C-alpha positions as CSV (number, residue, x, y, z in Angstrom):
1,M,0.0,0.0,0.0
2,N,2.8,2.4,0.8
3,G,4.4,1.8,-2.6
4,L,1.0,2.5,-4.3
5,L,0.7,5.9,-2.5
6,A,4.3,6.8,-3.3
7,G,3.6,6.0,-7.0
8,R,0.6,8.3,-7.0
9,R,2.5,11.1,-5.4
10,A,5.5,11.0,-7.8
11,P,3.8,12.8,-10.7
12,Y,2.9,15.7,-8.3
13,A,6.4,15.9,-6.9
14,V,7.9,16.0,-10.5
15,A,5.4,18.7,-11.5
16,G,6.2,20.7,-8.4
17,C,9.9,20.5,-9.0
18,A,9.5,21.5,-12.7
19,L,7.4,24.5,-11.6
20,L,10.0,25.6,-9.1
21,L,12.9,25.1,-11.5
22,G,11.1,27.0,-14.3
23,A,10.5,30.0,-12.0
24,A,14.1,30.0,-10.8
25,A,15.5,29.6,-14.3
26,C,13.7,32.7,-15.8
27,G,15.3,35.1,-13.3
28,H,12.0,36.7,-12.3
29,S,9.7,35.7,-9.5
30,S,6.3,34.2,-10.4
31,S,4.7,37.1,-8.4
32,Q,6.4,39.6,-10.8
33,H,5.0,37.8,-13.8
34,A,1.5,37.5,-12.2
35,A,1.5,41.2,-11.4
36,T,2.5,42.1,-14.9
37,A,0.0,39.8,-16.6
38,A,-2.8,41.1,-14.4
39,T,-2.1,44.8,-15.0
40,A,-0.7,45.1,-18.5
41,T,-2.8,45.5,-21.7
42,T,-1.3,44.6,-25.0
43,T,-2.8,46.1,-28.2
44,A,-1.7,44.8,-31.5
45,S,-3.7,45.3,-34.7
46,A,-3.6,42.9,-37.7
47,D,-4.0,46.0,-39.8
48,T,-0.7,47.4,-38.6
49,P,2.0,44.7,-38.5
50,G,5.2,45.8,-37.0
51,R,3.5,47.7,-34.2
52,V,2.4,46.8,-30.6
53,E,1.5,48.9,-27.6
54,V,1.7,47.6,-24.0
55,H,0.1,49.7,-21.2
56,G,-0.5,49.0,-17.6
57,R,0.7,49.9,-14.1
58,D,4.3,51.0,-14.4
59,I,4.3,49.9,-18.1
60,E,4.0,52.1,-21.2
61,L,5.9,50.6,-24.1
62,D,5.3,51.3,-27.8
63,V,7.1,49.1,-30.4
64,T,6.8,50.6,-33.9
65,S,8.4,50.0,-37.3
66,A,9.4,46.3,-36.5
67,V,10.9,44.9,-39.7
68,A,12.7,41.6,-40.1
69,H,15.3,42.1,-42.9
70,L,16.0,38.6,-44.1
71,D,17.9,36.9,-46.9
72,A,16.7,33.7,-48.6
73,A,18.4,31.6,-45.8
74,G,16.5,33.4,-43.1
75,N,19.5,35.4,-41.9
76,G,19.4,39.1,-41.1
77,T,18.3,41.7,-38.6
78,L,15.3,42.9,-36.8
79,T,14.9,46.7,-36.7
80,M,12.4,48.5,-34.6
81,T,11.8,51.5,-32.4
82,V,10.9,51.0,-28.8
83,H,9.5,53.9,-26.7
84,N,9.5,53.5,-22.9
85,G,7.0,56.2,-21.8
86,E,7.2,55.3,-18.1
87,T,9.3,56.7,-15.3
88,T,10.9,53.2,-14.7
89,P,13.8,51.9,-16.8
90,E,13.0,48.8,-18.9
91,H,15.3,46.1,-20.5
92,L,14.9,44.0,-23.6
93,D,16.1,40.6,-22.4
94,F,15.3,38.2,-25.2
95,V,13.9,38.0,-28.8
96,A,12.3,34.7,-30.0
97,T,11.0,33.6,-33.4
98,P,9.1,30.5,-34.5
99,N,10.6,27.0,-34.3
100,A,12.8,27.9,-31.3
101,G,14.6,30.7,-33.2
102,R,16.4,33.3,-31.2
103,G,17.7,36.8,-31.9
104,V,21.2,37.8,-30.7
105,L,21.2,41.1,-28.9
106,T,24.1,43.6,-29.2
107,G,24.1,46.9,-27.3
108,V,25.7,50.2,-28.3
109,A,29.3,50.7,-27.2
110,S,28.8,53.7,-25.0
111,G,26.1,55.7,-23.3
112,D,23.1,54.5,-21.4
113,N,20.5,54.6,-24.1
114,G,20.5,51.1,-25.8
115,S,23.6,49.8,-24.0
116,M,23.9,46.1,-23.1
117,Q,23.7,45.4,-19.4
118,D,23.3,42.2,-17.3
119,A,19.5,42.5,-17.6
120,G,19.6,43.1,-21.4
121,I,19.4,46.2,-23.7
122,L,18.7,49.2,-21.5
123,L,15.6,51.3,-22.4
124,P,15.9,54.3,-20.0
125,A,12.7,55.9,-18.7
126,G,11.1,58.4,-21.0
127,T,13.3,57.5,-24.0
128,T,13.0,56.0,-27.5
129,V,15.6,53.5,-28.6
130,A,16.0,52.7,-32.3
131,F,17.3,49.1,-33.0
132,G,19.4,48.8,-36.1
133,G,21.8,51.3,-37.8
134,S,24.0,52.9,-35.1
135,G,21.8,51.7,-32.2
136,P,21.5,48.3,-30.6
137,T,21.0,45.4,-32.9
138,V,19.1,42.1,-33.1
139,R,20.7,39.6,-35.3
140,L,18.6,36.7,-36.7
141,T,20.0,33.4,-38.0
142,G,18.1,30.7,-39.9
143,V,14.7,32.2,-39.2
144,Q,11.7,30.1,-40.1
145,G,8.0,30.8,-39.8
146,V,7.4,33.7,-42.2
147,T,3.7,33.9,-42.9
148,A,1.9,34.2,-46.3
149,A,1.2,37.8,-45.4
150,H,5.0,38.4,-45.3
151,T,5.2,38.8,-41.5
152,L,7.2,37.1,-38.9
153,P,5.8,36.3,-35.4
154,V,8.2,37.7,-32.8
155,T,8.2,37.5,-29.0
156,L,10.0,40.1,-27.1
157,Q,10.9,39.5,-23.4
158,F,11.1,42.6,-21.3
159,G,12.2,42.8,-17.7
160,V,9.1,44.7,-16.5
161,A,6.5,44.3,-19.2
162,G,7.2,40.5,-19.6
163,L,6.4,38.7,-22.9
164,V,5.2,40.9,-25.8
165,H,4.1,39.3,-29.1
166,L,4.0,41.1,-32.4
167,D,4.2,40.4,-36.2
168,A,7.2,42.1,-37.8
169,V,7.0,43.0,-41.4
170,V,9.4,40.9,-43.5
171,A,11.7,42.6,-46.1
172,G,14.4,41.1,-48.2
173,S,18.0,42.2,-47.3
């Protein structure tokens, strides 16, 4: 009987460990994510690919002009403009594309606006950061998942705002 009870508890123990490991691995507490998810509103329009707005308590981000410049092999860059309208600094931590694709972030060499820090690319309070050109960059390699509408689903991970989804316009490079 003891073996039977232990066998029934094992799946719960494994699930509990996975939950704890997942929360620890992401670097943010689950209460931070819950608070962000409960208070942030994301607005993305299918009529305006390349644009998303995220607004909530301590969150005011506008991502505009998101374009994935890709060659035939799916290599290139993601350019975009990110406006942090809040009084709190924000960081872009991670960029993901379909099929486990990932963007490589590179910050500017000097200055605070767009520099690479431990938490990601710095987006100071009340500023606009242009990714691409002389600003920070997002390099894409072997990207898959371009839609028939010539857009690329992209997920941006911010330190305060959390996960933000948008469709970047795809242009040949």
